[in-house]
Amino acid sequence: MSETDFTATGLASNSPVSSRPVSQKKIFVKTYGCQMNVYDSARMIDVMAPEGYAETSSPEDADIVLLNTCHIRERAAEKVYSELGRLRELKAEKAARGESLVVGVAGCVAQAEGEEMRRRAPVVDVIVGPQSYHHLPQLVARSRNGGPAVVETEFPLEDKFESLPAPERRKTLSRGPTAFLTIQEGCDKFCTFCVVPYTRGSEFSRPVSRILDEARSLAEAGVREITLLGQNVNAYHGADAAGRPATLGALVRALAGIDGIERLRYTTSHPRDMNEELISAHAEVGKLMPYLHLPVQSGSDRILDLMNRQHTAETYLGIIARIRAARPDIALSSDFIVGFPGETEADFEATLDLIREVKFAQAYSFKYSPRPGTPAATRDEQLPEEVKTERLRRLQALLSEQSEAFNRACAGKRMPVLFDRKGRAEGQLVGRSPYLQPVHIDDAPAELLGRIASVDIEEGYANSLRGRLVETEAVHA
Ligand code: SAH
Ligand code: SF4
Ligand code: F3S
């Protein structure tokens, strides 16, 4: 934490000690789960900034420690309770020194377990759901009166997004040349394994004008690549200037018109919402990156039906064919669940077949985890852990083979790379390719950071690429 960070809050001048402003209050936020939580964590810091809180990277220094949690699988939720055990010790140590610590839990575990968490973890002072964190200052203030945790997990009617600080007033707007921008939140699809419709509520889309304002502010702050976020991002239907619902395809076209924004992505999509307009945007909007994360979960129609995904393996393959026709160089990524209740060896083989047919550049795969309150959790045919482990191993072996083959096939190609960080070795820079692969180059001019340049890819590895800069004079933006 540097001196400039203190002065940026405007509190340094109130400090009795000019060299070290003792009055500065600090907040530490730890983020679990999906990219939307990353976005939300930054907004929570923004909400606390006008209250005099600056971000710190150390919980020991903090006056508030906030855990922004994920409930998607059992393991994700358990991590929160073990972290709360550590925080109980920290709070006791601080109390012994006469210092106070407010412990807050935000995000999807807070939403799902609100009251139960208050009983199970008395160390917690504030419990706030994903739709209510704009109320953090009041909740923190109320918690200072002592007593049991202050819980806010209602889905308030007022719009959270409208209550957050405007983009130009955000301290955390940009942390480099790439940024997330939440455009849609919540889900009405109710896949039978998933907690998201319960933790994030029903679908809500932000109006186009607000998204464009935020994107313009990001561009001014040096952001070159924006990833549009939503639990169901392609179900986006926010109001346009005429008050009519806009599609994601239309929004992407509008965002592509913003100077400074060179690259657009969106995640996570549902196959059912991959409409023609969005597919044609992949053909026509050069700034839309040729990479699509489109979760399928399973290749068995029987399991897809039990999951309530409302599409078949064939419809999924049909969508992939249309996207590839629109944008032949597109790379695909997906999510898979193995061991859904009742999944047979034949069902699992159907998933492997689908993977062999599509050839994914990247993928995430998980053992089915029964989640309280979801329909699949109460089904009789839960599979033994060993079966899930063995299927996951086979699935991941195939997926890693495919992603490594994809990376190796990049050798010899020329790609635009957005440089976003320094490498470990002196003079090394790391960027991201259009396909989200990390690209390492040696002997790179430091001024390339935050910019896009052409790179000749020399070698592809399991998880990254190495290349050589083509022409520094052709650096954009
Ligand atoms: N909205 C996205 C998914 C969000 S959750 C979609 O519709 O695809 C991210 C991924 O977590 C899911 O795609 C799924 O693969 C996995 N997941 C969700 N619930 C799960 C559960 N109960 N057990 C295991 N994996 C799960
Ligand atoms: Fe969960 Fe399904 Fe909604 Fe995705 S579409 S968030 S998996 S319920
Ligand atoms: Fe987890 Fe909530 Fe995201 S459950 S995956 S943090 S929407």
Coordinates of C-alpha atoms and ligand atoms in Angstrom, one line a residue:
M1 CA 0.0 0.0 0.0
S2 CA 1.7 3.2 -1.1
E3 CA 1.3 6.8 0.1
T4 CA -0.4 7.8 -3.1
D5 CA -3.2 5.3 -2.3
F6 CA -3.8 7.1 1.0
T7 CA -3.9 10.5 -0.5
A8 CA -6.3 9.3 -3.2
T9 CA -9.0 8.8 -0.6
G10 CA -8.7 12.4 0.5
L11 CA -8.2 11.4 4.2
A12 CA -4.5 12.0 4.4
S13 CA -4.9 15.7 5.2
N14 CA -7.0 14.9 8.3
S15 CA -4.2 12.9 9.7
P16 CA -2.2 14.3 12.6
V17 CA 1.0 12.6 11.3
S18 CA 1.8 13.9 7.9
S19 CA 4.0 11.0 6.8
R20 CA 1.7 8.2 7.9
P21 CA -2.0 8.9 8.0
V22 CA -3.1 6.9 11.0
S23 CA -6.8 7.7 10.4
Q24 CA -7.0 5.7 7.2
K25 CA -9.4 2.7 7.6
K26 CA -8.8 -0.4 5.6
I27 CA -10.8 -3.1 4.0
F28 CA -9.6 -6.5 2.8
V29 CA -11.7 -8.5 0.4
K30 CA -11.2 -12.1 -0.4
T31 CA -13.0 -13.4 -3.5
Y32 CA -14.1 -16.9 -4.2
G33 CA -16.1 -18.3 -7.2
C34 CA -16.9 -16.8 -10.6
Q35 CA -15.9 -13.7 -12.4
M36 CA -19.0 -12.0 -11.3
N37 CA -17.8 -12.2 -7.8
V38 CA -14.5 -10.5 -8.9
Y39 CA -16.6 -7.7 -10.4
D40 CA -18.7 -7.5 -7.2
S41 CA -15.7 -7.4 -4.9
A42 CA -14.3 -4.4 -6.7
R43 CA -17.7 -2.7 -6.4
M44 CA -17.8 -3.4 -2.7
I45 CA -14.5 -1.6 -2.3
D46 CA -15.9 1.3 -4.3
V47 CA -19.0 1.4 -2.0
M48 CA -16.8 1.6 1.1
A49 CA -14.3 4.2 -0.3
P50 CA -16.5 7.2 0.4
E51 CA -16.7 5.9 4.0
G52 CA -12.9 6.4 4.3
Y53 CA -11.9 2.8 3.6
A54 CA -8.9 2.0 1.3
E55 CA -8.2 -1.5 0.0
T56 CA -5.4 -3.5 1.7
S57 CA -3.9 -6.8 0.6
S58 CA -3.4 -7.9 4.2
P59 CA -6.1 -9.1 6.5
E60 CA -3.9 -8.2 9.5
D61 CA -4.0 -4.5 8.5
A62 CA -7.7 -4.4 7.9
D63 CA -10.5 -2.9 9.9
I64 CA -13.0 -4.9 7.8
V65 CA -12.4 -8.3 6.3
L66 CA -15.0 -9.3 3.7
L67 CA -15.3 -12.8 2.2
N68 CA -17.1 -12.8 -1.1
T69 CA -18.2 -16.3 -1.3
C70 CA -19.3 -19.0 -3.8
H71 CA -21.9 -21.8 -3.2
I72 CA -21.7 -23.6 -6.5
R73 CA -20.1 -26.8 -5.1
E74 CA -19.7 -28.2 -1.6
R75 CA -16.0 -27.6 -1.5
A76 CA -16.4 -23.9 -2.4
A77 CA -18.8 -23.4 0.5
E78 CA -16.6 -25.3 3.0
K79 CA -13.7 -23.0 2.3
V80 CA -15.6 -20.1 3.8
Y81 CA -16.1 -21.8 7.2
S82 CA -12.4 -22.7 7.5
E83 CA -11.4 -19.1 6.6
L84 CA -13.9 -17.9 9.3
G85 CA -12.0 -20.1 11.8
R86 CA -8.8 -18.2 11.0
L87 CA -10.6 -14.9 11.2
R88 CA -11.9 -15.7 14.7
E89 CA -8.3 -16.0 15.8
L90 CA -7.3 -12.8 14.0
K91 CA -10.3 -11.0 15.6
A92 CA -9.2 -12.2 19.1
E93 CA -5.6 -11.1 18.5
K94 CA -6.7 -7.7 17.4
A95 CA -9.1 -7.4 20.4
A96 CA -6.2 -8.2 22.7
R97 CA -4.4 -5.2 21.2
G98 CA -7.5 -3.0 21.6
E99 CA -8.2 -3.0 17.9
S100 CA -11.5 -3.9 16.3
L101 CA -12.3 -6.1 13.3
V102 CA -15.5 -6.3 11.4
V103 CA -16.0 -9.7 9.7
G104 CA -18.4 -9.7 6.7
V105 CA -19.5 -12.5 4.5
A106 CA -20.9 -11.5 1.1
G107 CA -21.8 -13.5 -2.0
C108 CA -23.7 -16.7 -2.7
V109 CA -23.0 -18.5 0.6
A110 CA -24.2 -15.5 2.5
Q111 CA -27.4 -15.5 0.4
A112 CA -27.9 -19.3 0.8
E113 CA -27.0 -19.7 4.4
G114 CA -27.8 -16.3 6.0
E115 CA -29.5 -17.2 9.3
E116 CA -27.7 -20.5 9.5
M117 CA -24.3 -18.8 9.2
R118 CA -25.3 -16.4 12.0
R119 CA -25.7 -19.4 14.3
R120 CA -22.8 -21.5 13.1
A121 CA -20.2 -18.7 12.9
P122 CA -20.6 -16.1 15.6
V123 CA -17.4 -14.4 14.5
V124 CA -19.4 -12.9 11.6
D125 CA -20.7 -9.4 12.0
V126 CA -22.3 -8.7 8.6
I127 CA -24.0 -11.1 6.2
V128 CA -24.9 -9.6 2.9
G129 CA -26.3 -11.2 -0.3
P130 CA -25.2 -10.4 -3.8
Q131 CA -28.2 -8.1 -4.5
S132 CA -27.7 -6.0 -1.3
Y133 CA -24.0 -5.1 -1.1
H134 CA -24.7 -1.5 -2.0
H135 CA -26.0 -1.3 1.6
L136 CA -22.7 -2.3 3.1
P137 CA -21.9 1.1 4.8
Q138 CA -25.2 1.0 6.8
L139 CA -24.7 -2.7 7.6
V140 CA -21.2 -2.2 8.9
A141 CA -22.4 0.8 10.9
R142 CA -25.2 -1.2 12.4
S143 CA -22.9 -4.1 13.3
R144 CA -20.8 -1.8 15.4
N145 CA -23.6 -1.8 18.0
G146 CA -22.5 -5.3 18.9
G147 CA -24.9 -8.3 19.1
P148 CA -25.5 -11.0 16.6
A149 CA -24.6 -10.6 12.9
V150 CA -26.6 -8.1 10.8
V151 CA -28.1 -10.1 7.9
E152 CA -29.4 -8.7 4.7
T153 CA -30.3 -11.3 2.1
E154 CA -33.6 -10.1 0.8
F155 CA -33.8 -9.3 -2.9
P156 CA -34.6 -5.6 -2.6
L157 CA -36.7 -4.1 -5.4
E158 CA -34.4 -1.1 -5.8
D159 CA -31.8 -1.5 -8.4
K160 CA -28.4 -2.3 -6.9
F161 CA -26.6 -1.2 -10.0
E162 CA -28.2 2.2 -9.9
S163 CA -27.1 2.7 -6.3
L164 CA -23.4 1.9 -6.9
P165 CA -21.0 4.7 -7.4
A166 CA -21.0 6.0 -11.0
P167 CA -18.1 4.6 -13.1
E168 CA -16.1 7.9 -13.0
R169 CA -16.1 7.8 -9.2
R170 CA -14.9 4.2 -8.9
K171 CA -11.4 3.6 -7.5
T172 CA -11.3 0.1 -8.8
L173 CA -12.6 0.7 -12.2
S174 CA -9.5 -0.5 -14.0
R175 CA -6.7 -2.6 -12.8
G176 CA -4.9 -3.0 -16.1
P177 CA -5.9 -3.3 -19.7
T178 CA -8.6 -6.0 -19.2
A179 CA -11.9 -5.6 -17.2
F180 CA -15.1 -7.4 -16.4
L181 CA -18.4 -5.6 -16.8
T182 CA -21.6 -7.2 -15.4
I183 CA -24.5 -6.6 -17.9
Q184 CA -26.9 -9.3 -16.7
E185 CA -27.4 -11.1 -13.4
G186 CA -29.5 -14.0 -12.1
C187 CA -31.0 -17.0 -13.8
D188 CA -34.4 -18.3 -14.5
K189 CA -33.3 -21.6 -16.1
F190 CA -33.3 -23.8 -12.9
C191 CA -30.9 -26.5 -14.0
T192 CA -31.7 -29.2 -11.4
F193 CA -28.1 -29.3 -10.1
C194 CA -27.5 -25.6 -9.7
V195 CA -27.8 -23.1 -6.8
V196 CA -27.5 -19.9 -8.9
P197 CA -31.2 -19.2 -9.4
Y198 CA -31.6 -19.3 -5.6
T199 CA -28.5 -17.3 -4.7
R200 CA -28.6 -14.7 -7.5
G201 CA -32.3 -14.5 -8.1
S202 CA -34.2 -14.0 -11.3
E203 CA -32.7 -12.6 -14.5
F204 CA -32.1 -8.9 -14.6
S205 CA -30.5 -7.0 -17.4
R206 CA -28.9 -3.5 -17.1
P207 CA -30.0 -0.9 -19.6
V208 CA -27.8 -0.4 -22.6
S209 CA -26.9 3.3 -21.8
R210 CA -25.5 2.4 -18.4
I211 CA -23.3 -0.4 -19.9
L212 CA -22.0 2.0 -22.6
D213 CA -21.2 4.6 -20.0
E214 CA -19.3 2.1 -17.9
A215 CA -17.5 0.8 -21.0
R216 CA -16.5 4.4 -22.0
S217 CA -15.1 5.0 -18.5
L218 CA -13.2 1.8 -18.7
A219 CA -11.7 2.8 -22.1
E220 CA -10.6 6.1 -20.7
A221 CA -9.0 4.4 -17.8
G222 CA -6.9 2.3 -20.2
V223 CA -8.9 -0.8 -20.6
R224 CA -8.6 -2.4 -24.0
E225 CA -10.5 -5.7 -23.5
I226 CA -13.9 -6.0 -21.8
T227 CA -15.5 -9.3 -20.8
L228 CA -19.3 -8.9 -20.5
L229 CA -20.5 -10.9 -17.6
G230 CA -23.8 -12.6 -16.7
Q231 CA -24.8 -16.0 -15.3
N232 CA -26.8 -16.2 -18.5
V233 CA -25.2 -13.5 -20.4
N234 CA -26.8 -14.2 -23.8
A235 CA -30.2 -14.0 -22.2
Y236 CA -29.4 -10.3 -22.0
H237 CA -32.5 -8.2 -22.7
G238 CA -31.7 -4.7 -21.3
A239 CA -33.6 -1.6 -22.4
D240 CA -32.2 0.3 -25.4
A241 CA -32.5 4.1 -25.9
A242 CA -36.1 3.6 -27.1
G243 CA -37.0 1.5 -24.0
R244 CA -37.2 -1.7 -26.1
P245 CA -35.3 -4.8 -25.1
A246 CA -31.9 -5.1 -26.8
T247 CA -30.1 -8.4 -27.5
L248 CA -26.6 -9.2 -26.7
G249 CA -25.8 -9.1 -30.4
A250 CA -27.0 -5.5 -30.6
L251 CA -25.1 -4.6 -27.4
V252 CA -21.9 -6.1 -28.7
R253 CA -22.2 -4.0 -31.9
A254 CA -22.8 -0.8 -29.9
L255 CA -19.8 -1.5 -27.6
A256 CA -17.6 -2.2 -30.6
G257 CA -18.1 1.4 -31.6
I258 CA -16.3 2.7 -28.5
D259 CA -12.8 4.1 -29.3
G260 CA -10.1 2.4 -27.2
I261 CA -12.0 -0.8 -26.7
E262 CA -10.2 -3.3 -28.9
R263 CA -11.6 -6.6 -27.7
L264 CA -14.9 -7.9 -26.5
R265 CA -15.8 -11.2 -24.9
Y266 CA -18.9 -12.5 -23.0
T267 CA -19.4 -15.2 -20.5
T268 CA -21.3 -17.4 -19.5
S269 CA -23.7 -18.3 -22.3
H270 CA -26.4 -20.9 -22.3
P271 CA -26.9 -22.9 -25.6
R272 CA -30.6 -22.1 -25.6
D273 CA -29.9 -18.4 -26.0
M274 CA -27.4 -18.6 -28.8
N275 CA -29.6 -16.8 -31.3
E276 CA -28.8 -15.9 -35.0
E277 CA -28.2 -12.2 -34.2
L278 CA -25.4 -13.2 -31.7
I279 CA -23.9 -15.7 -34.1
S280 CA -23.9 -13.2 -36.9
A281 CA -22.1 -10.7 -34.6
H282 CA -19.3 -13.3 -34.4
A283 CA -19.1 -13.1 -38.2
E284 CA -19.3 -9.3 -38.5
V285 CA -17.8 -7.7 -35.4
G286 CA -14.0 -7.9 -35.6
K287 CA -13.6 -6.8 -32.0
L288 CA -15.6 -9.8 -30.8
M289 CA -12.9 -12.3 -30.0
P290 CA -13.0 -15.7 -31.7
Y291 CA -13.5 -17.6 -28.5
L292 CA -16.7 -18.9 -26.9
H293 CA -17.4 -20.5 -23.6
L294 CA -20.5 -22.5 -24.1
P295 CA -21.3 -25.0 -21.3
V296 CA -22.9 -28.2 -22.3
Q297 CA -22.5 -30.2 -19.0
S298 CA -23.2 -33.6 -20.6
G299 CA -23.3 -35.3 -24.0
S300 CA -26.2 -37.7 -23.0
D301 CA -29.7 -36.6 -23.9
R302 CA -31.1 -38.5 -21.0
I303 CA -28.9 -36.7 -18.5
L304 CA -29.4 -33.3 -20.2
D305 CA -33.1 -33.9 -19.7
L306 CA -32.7 -34.8 -16.0
M307 CA -30.5 -31.7 -15.7
N308 CA -33.4 -29.6 -17.2
R309 CA -30.9 -28.1 -19.7
Q310 CA -33.7 -28.0 -22.3
H311 CA -31.6 -29.0 -25.3
T312 CA -30.1 -32.2 -26.7
A313 CA -26.5 -33.1 -27.7
E314 CA -27.5 -32.7 -31.3
T315 CA -28.9 -29.2 -30.8
Y316 CA -25.6 -28.3 -29.1
L317 CA -23.6 -29.7 -32.0
G318 CA -25.8 -27.8 -34.4
I319 CA -25.1 -24.5 -32.6
I320 CA -21.4 -25.2 -32.7
A321 CA -21.6 -25.9 -36.5
R322 CA -23.4 -22.6 -37.0
I323 CA -20.9 -20.6 -35.0
R324 CA -18.0 -22.3 -36.8
A325 CA -19.6 -21.4 -40.1
A326 CA -19.9 -17.8 -39.0
R327 CA -16.4 -17.6 -37.6
P328 CA -14.2 -20.5 -38.8
D329 CA -11.3 -19.6 -36.5
I330 CA -13.4 -19.7 -33.3
A331 CA -12.1 -21.7 -30.4
L332 CA -14.5 -23.3 -28.0
S333 CA -14.6 -23.9 -24.3
S334 CA -17.2 -25.6 -22.1
D335 CA -18.2 -26.8 -18.6
F336 CA -18.8 -30.5 -17.8
I337 CA -20.3 -32.3 -14.8
V338 CA -19.5 -36.0 -14.3
G339 CA -21.5 -38.2 -12.0
F340 CA -24.8 -36.5 -12.1
P341 CA -27.3 -38.8 -10.2
G342 CA -28.2 -41.8 -12.4
E343 CA -25.4 -41.2 -15.0
T344 CA -24.5 -44.6 -16.5
E345 CA -21.2 -45.6 -18.2
A346 CA -23.1 -45.2 -21.5
D347 CA -24.2 -41.7 -20.6
F348 CA -20.6 -40.8 -19.7
E349 CA -19.3 -42.3 -22.9
A350 CA -21.8 -40.0 -24.8
T351 CA -20.1 -37.0 -23.1
L352 CA -16.7 -38.3 -24.3
D353 CA -18.1 -38.7 -27.8
L354 CA -19.4 -35.1 -27.8
I355 CA -16.0 -33.9 -26.7
R356 CA -14.2 -35.9 -29.4
E357 CA -16.6 -34.4 -32.0
V358 CA -16.3 -30.8 -31.0
K359 CA -12.6 -30.6 -30.0
F360 CA -12.4 -28.0 -27.2
A361 CA -9.6 -25.5 -26.8
Q362 CA -10.2 -25.3 -23.1
A363 CA -12.7 -26.7 -20.6
Y364 CA -13.7 -26.8 -16.9
S365 CA -15.0 -30.1 -15.5
F366 CA -16.4 -31.0 -12.1
K367 CA -17.7 -33.9 -10.1
Y368 CA -21.4 -33.5 -9.4
S369 CA -21.8 -32.0 -6.0
P370 CA -25.3 -32.3 -4.4
R371 CA -26.4 -28.8 -3.3
P372 CA -29.0 -28.3 -0.6
G373 CA -32.4 -27.1 -2.0
T374 CA -31.8 -28.2 -5.6
P375 CA -33.9 -31.0 -7.1
A376 CA -31.0 -33.3 -8.2
A377 CA -29.7 -33.4 -4.6
T378 CA -32.7 -35.5 -3.4
R379 CA -32.6 -38.0 -6.3
D380 CA -32.0 -41.6 -5.2
E381 CA -29.3 -42.6 -7.7
Q382 CA -26.4 -40.6 -6.3
L383 CA -23.1 -42.1 -7.6
P384 CA -20.3 -43.3 -5.4
E385 CA -17.4 -40.9 -5.0
E386 CA -14.9 -43.4 -6.7
V387 CA -17.1 -43.5 -9.9
K388 CA -17.1 -39.7 -10.1
T389 CA -13.3 -39.5 -9.5
E390 CA -12.6 -42.1 -12.1
R391 CA -14.9 -40.5 -14.7
L392 CA -13.5 -37.1 -14.0
R393 CA -9.9 -38.4 -14.5
R394 CA -10.9 -39.9 -17.9
L395 CA -12.7 -36.8 -19.0
Q396 CA -9.9 -34.5 -18.0
A397 CA -7.3 -36.7 -19.7
L398 CA -9.2 -36.2 -23.0
L399 CA -9.8 -32.5 -22.4
S400 CA -6.1 -31.8 -21.6
E401 CA -5.1 -33.7 -24.7
Q402 CA -7.4 -31.4 -26.8
S403 CA -6.2 -28.2 -25.2
E404 CA -2.6 -29.1 -25.5
A405 CA -3.1 -30.0 -29.2
F406 CA -4.9 -26.7 -29.7
N407 CA -1.9 -24.8 -28.1
R408 CA 0.7 -26.7 -30.1
A409 CA -1.2 -26.0 -33.3
C410 CA -0.8 -22.3 -32.6
A411 CA 3.0 -22.6 -33.3
G412 CA 3.8 -20.9 -36.6
K413 CA 0.8 -18.5 -36.4
R414 CA 0.9 -14.7 -36.0
M415 CA -1.5 -13.4 -33.3
P416 CA -2.4 -10.0 -31.8
V417 CA -1.5 -10.2 -28.1
L418 CA -2.7 -7.9 -25.4
F419 CA 0.1 -7.5 -22.9
D420 CA -1.2 -7.3 -19.4
R421 CA 1.6 -8.2 -17.0
K422 CA 5.3 -8.7 -16.4
G423 CA 6.7 -12.2 -16.6
R424 CA 8.9 -13.8 -13.9
A425 CA 12.1 -13.4 -15.8
E426 CA 13.7 -10.0 -16.3
G427 CA 12.5 -8.3 -19.5
Q428 CA 9.7 -10.9 -20.0
L429 CA 6.1 -9.8 -20.7
V430 CA 3.0 -11.9 -20.6
G431 CA -0.1 -11.2 -22.6
R432 CA -3.3 -12.9 -23.7
S433 CA -4.0 -14.2 -27.2
P434 CA -7.5 -13.9 -28.8
Y435 CA -8.1 -17.4 -27.4
L436 CA -7.2 -16.4 -23.9
Q437 CA -3.9 -18.3 -23.8
P438 CA -1.1 -16.7 -21.8
V439 CA 1.6 -15.7 -24.3
H440 CA 5.2 -15.2 -23.0
I441 CA 7.8 -13.1 -24.9
D442 CA 11.3 -12.3 -23.9
D443 CA 13.3 -9.1 -24.2
A444 CA 10.1 -7.1 -24.5
P445 CA 9.9 -3.3 -24.3
A446 CA 8.1 -2.4 -21.0
E447 CA 6.0 0.2 -22.8
L448 CA 4.1 -2.7 -24.5
L449 CA 2.2 -3.2 -21.2
G450 CA -1.4 -2.4 -21.7
R451 CA -1.1 -2.6 -25.5
I452 CA -1.8 -5.0 -28.3
A453 CA 1.1 -6.1 -30.6
S454 CA 1.6 -8.8 -33.2
V455 CA 3.5 -11.9 -32.0
D456 CA 4.8 -14.8 -34.0
I457 CA 4.0 -17.9 -31.9
E458 CA 7.1 -20.2 -31.7
E459 CA 5.9 -22.9 -29.4
G460 CA 2.7 -24.1 -27.7
Y461 CA 2.7 -25.8 -24.3
A462 CA 0.1 -27.5 -22.2
N463 CA -1.2 -24.1 -20.7
S464 CA 0.6 -21.3 -22.6
L465 CA 2.4 -20.1 -25.7
R466 CA 5.8 -18.6 -26.3
G467 CA 6.4 -16.2 -29.1
R468 CA 8.5 -13.3 -30.6
L469 CA 7.4 -9.8 -31.2
V470 CA 6.8 -9.0 -34.8
E471 CA 6.9 -5.2 -35.1
T472 CA 6.9 -2.8 -32.2
E473 CA 5.9 0.1 -34.5
A474 CA 2.6 -1.6 -35.2
V475 CA 1.5 -1.3 -31.5
H476 CA -2.1 -0.2 -31.3
A477 CA -3.6 2.1 -28.7
Ligands
SAH1 N1 -24.5 -20.2 -16.0 C1 -23.6 -21.1 -16.3 C2 -23.0 -21.9 -15.2 C3 -22.6 -21.2 -13.9 S1 -22.0 -22.3 -12.7 C4 -24.3 -22.1 -17.3 O1 -25.4 -22.1 -17.4 O2 -23.6 -23.0 -17.8 C5 -20.5 -22.9 -13.5 C6 -20.4 -24.3 -13.7 O3 -20.3 -25.0 -12.4 C7 -21.5 -25.0 -14.4 O4 -21.5 -24.8 -15.8 C8 -21.4 -26.4 -14.0 O5 -20.6 -27.1 -14.9 C9 -20.8 -26.3 -12.6 N2 -21.7 -26.6 -11.6 C10 -22.8 -26.0 -11.2 N3 -23.5 -26.6 -10.2 C11 -22.8 -27.7 -10.0 C12 -22.9 -28.8 -9.0 N4 -23.9 -28.9 -8.2 N5 -21.9 -29.8 -9.0 C13 -20.9 -29.7 -9.9 N6 -20.7 -28.7 -10.8 C14 -21.6 -27.7 -10.8
SF4_2 FE1 -27.1 -22.6 -13.1 FE2 -28.3 -23.6 -15.3 FE3 -28.7 -21.0 -14.6 FE4 -26.4 -21.9 -15.5 S1 -28.3 -21.9 -16.6 S2 -26.7 -20.5 -13.8 S3 -26.2 -23.9 -14.7 S4 -29.4 -22.8 -13.4
F3S3 FE1 -20.4 -19.2 -7.2 FE2 -22.4 -17.5 -6.9 FE3 -20.7 -17.3 -9.0 S1 -22.4 -19.7 -6.5 S2 -20.1 -19.4 -9.3 S3 -20.2 -17.0 -6.9 S4 -22.9 -16.9 -9.0

